[in-house]
Amino acid sequence: SLPAKLINGGIAGLIGVTCVFPIDLAKTRLQNQQNGQRLYTSMSDCLLKTIRSEGYFGMYRGAAVNLTLVTPEKAIKLAANDFFRHHLSKDGKKLTLLREMLAGCGAGTCQVIVTTPMEMLKIQLQDAGRIAAQKKLMAAQAQLSPAPAPGHSQPLESRTTAMQLTRELLRSKGIAGLYKGLGATLLRDVPFSIVYFPLFANLNKLGQKDPSVKAPFYVSFLSGCVAGSTAAVAVNPCDVIKTRLQSLQRGVNEDTYSGILDCIKKIWQKEGPTAFLKGAYCRALVIAPLFGIAQVVYFIGIAEFLLDMLPQH
């Protein structure tokens, strides 16, 4: 039933986000740093520096808004894909690849209703630590303020909450403020869904002994991981553009962008084509388990999934 699908999709999102959020934070910070202002050399370097300067829970900055909105986002995405697949099928016949891609396109389009404001708020919170750390580093280098003593961390300059950001954006820019980067989000999520859903469906079928019997949970998990990481890397340039456009604050001497084309042009000219792959491996590490877990919980159902984990007597 639709309610069961929505509940399973929501629970899947909560579990997945909790597991991979620190990697997602590293992805955002790596994508946002520009040449000449690099604080982090890799994902592990970013996470270690985040823990040292902001504490363990610094890796979960922005997690609250993600956990709040990931339930409707994942529920809409997974349920919409099912809805479009059902209506695009003819008399129960197997969907063609083109129709599977159209269903994924519809799902990706529907989810941006929730994805855009969620990502908008999350990115501001995730990147706040990077900007604060960069300012302190620049100040220390310029001898404008003493460097922090070894082994001691300084509090961040701002601990803005998602609610404060939401109120400020609504007050200054209205609902459009929460939907900044909508075009770039569509540019990322629609192609992602076009690649992901058909690839997952066909990989999952390989593990089905009979078309009427569900694939084992580990097949759904591995299919979700492979399809998710493949689609994530394929659309990573769009994710870099979206992240840059949705960032409201910039570090010292970092570029601002007026739109998608301006962003592409400046990144290409100043950072080179490889900049569009920033955070690609982080994104693959985020999406693979996220969608693997989501598909297991969604397709098997949380109750059945938990029962399968219990010892059989």
GROMACS .gro file of C-alpha atoms in nm, residues 20-199:
model
  180
   20VAL     CA    1   2.680   0.840   0.604
   21PHE     CA    2   2.629   1.203   0.708
   22PRO     CA    3   2.994   1.275   0.808
   23ILE     CA    4   3.107   1.170   0.460
   24ASP     CA    5   2.844   1.400   0.310
   25LEU     CA    6   2.979   1.688   0.519
   26ALA     CA    7   3.330   1.619   0.387
   27LYS     CA    8   3.192   1.615   0.031
   28THR     CA    9   3.032   1.959   0.073
   29ARG     CA   10   3.347   2.113   0.219
   30LEU     CA   11   3.575   1.961  -0.046
   31GLN     CA   12   3.347   2.081  -0.327
   32ASN     CA   13   3.326   2.434  -0.191
   33GLN     CA   14   3.696   2.500  -0.134
   34GLN     CA   15   3.862   2.678  -0.424
   35ASN     CA   16   4.222   2.692  -0.545
   36GLY     CA   17   4.450   2.897  -0.323
   37GLN     CA   18   4.221   2.854  -0.021
   38ARG     CA   19   4.244   2.479   0.030
   39LEU     CA   20   4.207   2.365   0.390
   40TYR     CA   21   4.157   1.994   0.322
   41THR     CA   22   4.357   1.755   0.105
   42SER     CA   23   4.122   1.457   0.124
   43MET     CA   24   3.808   1.321   0.287
   44SER     CA   25   4.000   1.174   0.582
   45ASP     CA   26   4.195   1.498   0.629
   46CYS     CA   27   3.869   1.694   0.632
   47LEU     CA   28   3.705   1.465   0.889
   48LEU     CA   29   4.010   1.465   1.118
   49LYS     CA   30   4.039   1.844   1.109
   50THR     CA   31   3.665   1.878   1.169
   51ILE     CA   32   3.684   1.657   1.478
   52ARG     CA   33   3.987   1.848   1.611
   53SER     CA   34   3.833   2.193   1.563
   54GLU     CA   35   3.462   2.128   1.613
   55GLY     CA   36   3.444   1.804   1.809
   56TYR     CA   37   3.286   1.473   1.709
   57PHE     CA   38   2.939   1.621   1.667
   58GLY     CA   39   3.087   1.881   1.433
   59MET     CA   40   3.070   1.608   1.168
   60TYR     CA   41   2.691   1.611   1.207
   61ARG     CA   42   2.636   1.984   1.154
   62GLY     CA   43   2.323   2.011   0.941
   63ALA     CA   44   2.214   1.656   1.019
   64ALA     CA   45   1.897   1.770   1.198
   65VAL     CA   46   1.750   1.936   0.891
   66ASN     CA   47   1.851   1.640   0.678
   67LEU     CA   48   1.694   1.388   0.916
   68THR     CA   49   1.378   1.598   0.934
   69LEU     CA   50   1.331   1.632   0.559
   70VAL     CA   51   1.487   1.309   0.430
   71THR     CA   52   1.172   1.114   0.521
   72PRO     CA   53   0.942   1.303   0.282
   73GLU     CA   54   1.223   1.333   0.025
   74LYS     CA   55   1.301   0.960   0.006
   75ALA     CA   56   0.932   0.870   0.038
   76ILE     CA   57   0.841   1.097  -0.255
   77LYS     CA   58   1.131   0.971  -0.468
   78LEU     CA   59   1.068   0.600  -0.419
   79ALA     CA   60   0.688   0.620  -0.425
   80ALA     CA   61   0.689   0.847  -0.734
   81ASN     CA   62   0.912   0.603  -0.919
   82ASP     CA   63   0.668   0.320  -0.838
   83PHE     CA   64   0.375   0.540  -0.944
   84PHE     CA   65   0.528   0.627  -1.282
   85ARG     CA   66   0.646   0.270  -1.346
   86HIS     CA   67   0.295   0.143  -1.277
   87HIS     CA   68   0.129   0.393  -1.511
   88LEU     CA   69   0.388   0.349  -1.785
   89SER     CA   70   0.352  -0.028  -1.790
   90LYS     CA   71   0.109  -0.175  -2.042
   91ASP     CA   72  -0.109  -0.466  -1.928
   92GLY     CA   73   0.156  -0.578  -1.680
   93LYS     CA   74   0.418  -0.621  -1.953
   94LYS     CA   75   0.786  -0.563  -1.884
   95LEU     CA   76   0.885  -0.196  -1.903
   96THR     CA   77   1.119  -0.095  -2.180
   97LEU     CA   78   1.444   0.081  -2.084
   98LEU     CA   79   1.307   0.410  -2.219
   99ARG     CA   80   0.996   0.384  -2.000
  100GLU     CA   81   1.209   0.296  -1.697
  101MET     CA   82   1.415   0.608  -1.762
  102LEU     CA   83   1.098   0.818  -1.797
  103ALA     CA   84   0.974   0.685  -1.462
  104GLY     CA   85   1.308   0.779  -1.303
  105CYS     CA   86   1.286   1.124  -1.463
  106GLY     CA   87   0.940   1.175  -1.308
  107ALA     CA   88   1.065   1.063  -0.966
  108GLY     CA   89   1.365   1.297  -0.980
  109THR     CA   90   1.145   1.590  -1.079
  110CYS     CA   91   0.899   1.527  -0.795
  111GLN     CA   92   1.162   1.499  -0.522
  112VAL     CA   93   1.312   1.847  -0.577
  113ILE     CA   94   1.006   1.991  -0.399
  114VAL     CA   95   1.172   1.876  -0.077
  115THR     CA   96   1.534   1.826  -0.188
  116THR     CA   97   1.608   2.189  -0.282
  117PRO     CA   98   1.524   2.357   0.052
  118MET     CA   99   1.676   2.063   0.242
  119GLU     CA  100   2.005   2.089   0.054
  120MET     CA  101   2.000   2.468   0.073
  121LEU     CA  102   1.985   2.466   0.454
  122LYS     CA  103   2.216   2.167   0.497
  123ILE     CA  104   2.495   2.318   0.285
  124GLN     CA  105   2.501   2.643   0.490
  125LEU     CA  106   2.537   2.448   0.815
  126GLN     CA  107   2.789   2.199   0.678
  127ASP     CA  108   3.016   2.466   0.528
  128ALA     CA  109   3.006   2.709   0.823
  129GLY     CA  110   3.295   2.531   0.996
  130ARG     CA  111   3.515   2.547   0.685
  131ILE     CA  112   3.459   2.921   0.642
  132ALA     CA  113   3.523   2.992   1.012
  133ALA     CA  114   3.841   2.780   1.007
  134GLN     CA  115   3.965   2.955   0.695
  135LYS     CA  116   3.911   3.301   0.846
  136LYS     CA  117   4.101   3.203   1.160
  137LEU     CA  118   4.385   3.061   0.954
  138MET     CA  119   4.409   3.376   0.742
  139ALA     CA  120   4.400   3.595   1.054
  140ALA     CA  121   4.673   3.390   1.219
  141GLN     CA  122   4.891   3.409   0.908
  142ALA     CA  123   4.843   3.783   0.892
  143GLN     CA  124   4.920   3.806   1.265
  144LEU     CA  125   4.588   3.979   1.322
  145SER     CA  126   4.510   3.741   1.605
  146PRO     CA  127   4.710   3.483   1.796
  147ALA     CA  128   4.693   3.126   1.671
  148PRO     CA  129   4.508   2.883   1.901
  149ALA     CA  130   4.723   2.689   2.144
  150PRO     CA  131   4.803   2.329   2.040
  151GLY     CA  132   4.542   2.082   2.157
  152HIS     CA  133   4.279   2.350   2.215
  153SER     CA  134   3.991   2.422   1.984
  154GLN     CA  135   3.812   2.751   1.951
  155PRO     CA  136   3.434   2.776   1.921
  156LEU     CA  137   3.295   2.853   1.579
  157GLU     CA  138   3.209   3.213   1.509
  158SER     CA  139   2.848   3.126   1.448
  159ARG     CA  140   2.618   2.846   1.553
  160THR     CA  141   2.328   2.938   1.329
  161THR     CA  142   2.044   2.686   1.335
  162ALA     CA  143   1.831   2.566   1.045
  163MET     CA  144   1.528   2.748   1.188
  164GLN     CA  145   1.720   3.077   1.207
  165LEU     CA  146   1.835   3.035   0.847
  166THR     CA  147   1.483   2.951   0.732
  167ARG     CA  148   1.331   3.256   0.903
  168GLU     CA  149   1.600   3.486   0.763
  169LEU     CA  150   1.561   3.354   0.408
  170LEU     CA  151   1.181   3.378   0.423
  171ARG     CA  152   1.202   3.730   0.566
  172SER     CA  153   1.453   3.860   0.311
  173LYS     CA  154   1.371   3.665  -0.005
  174GLY     CA  155   1.044   3.485   0.055
  175ILE     CA  156   0.988   3.122  -0.043
  176ALA     CA  157   1.223   3.172  -0.341
  177GLY     CA  158   1.510   3.203  -0.093
  178LEU     CA  159   1.467   2.838   0.006
  179TYR     CA  160   1.460   2.735  -0.359
  180LYS     CA  161   1.787   2.898  -0.464
  181GLY     CA  162   1.963   2.655  -0.696
  182LEU     CA  163   1.641   2.482  -0.804
  183GLY     CA  164   1.760   2.460  -1.165
  184ALA     CA  165   2.093   2.307  -1.061
  185THR     CA  166   1.912   2.062  -0.831
  186LEU     CA  167   1.695   1.950  -1.123
  187LEU     CA  168   2.007   1.926  -1.338
  188ARG     CA  169   2.152   1.683  -1.083
  189ASP     CA  170   1.854   1.485  -0.958
  190VAL     CA  171   1.671   1.417  -1.284
  191PRO     CA  172   1.973   1.259  -1.461
  192PHE     CA  173   2.058   1.075  -1.137
  193SER     CA  174   1.715   0.914  -1.125
  194ILE     CA  175   1.722   0.838  -1.498
  195VAL     CA  176   2.045   0.641  -1.444
  196TYR     CA  177   1.973   0.500  -1.098
  197PHE     CA  178   1.626   0.347  -1.113
  198PRO     CA  179   1.657   0.148  -1.440
  199LEU     CA  180   2.005   0.030  -1.339
   0.00000   0.00000   0.00000
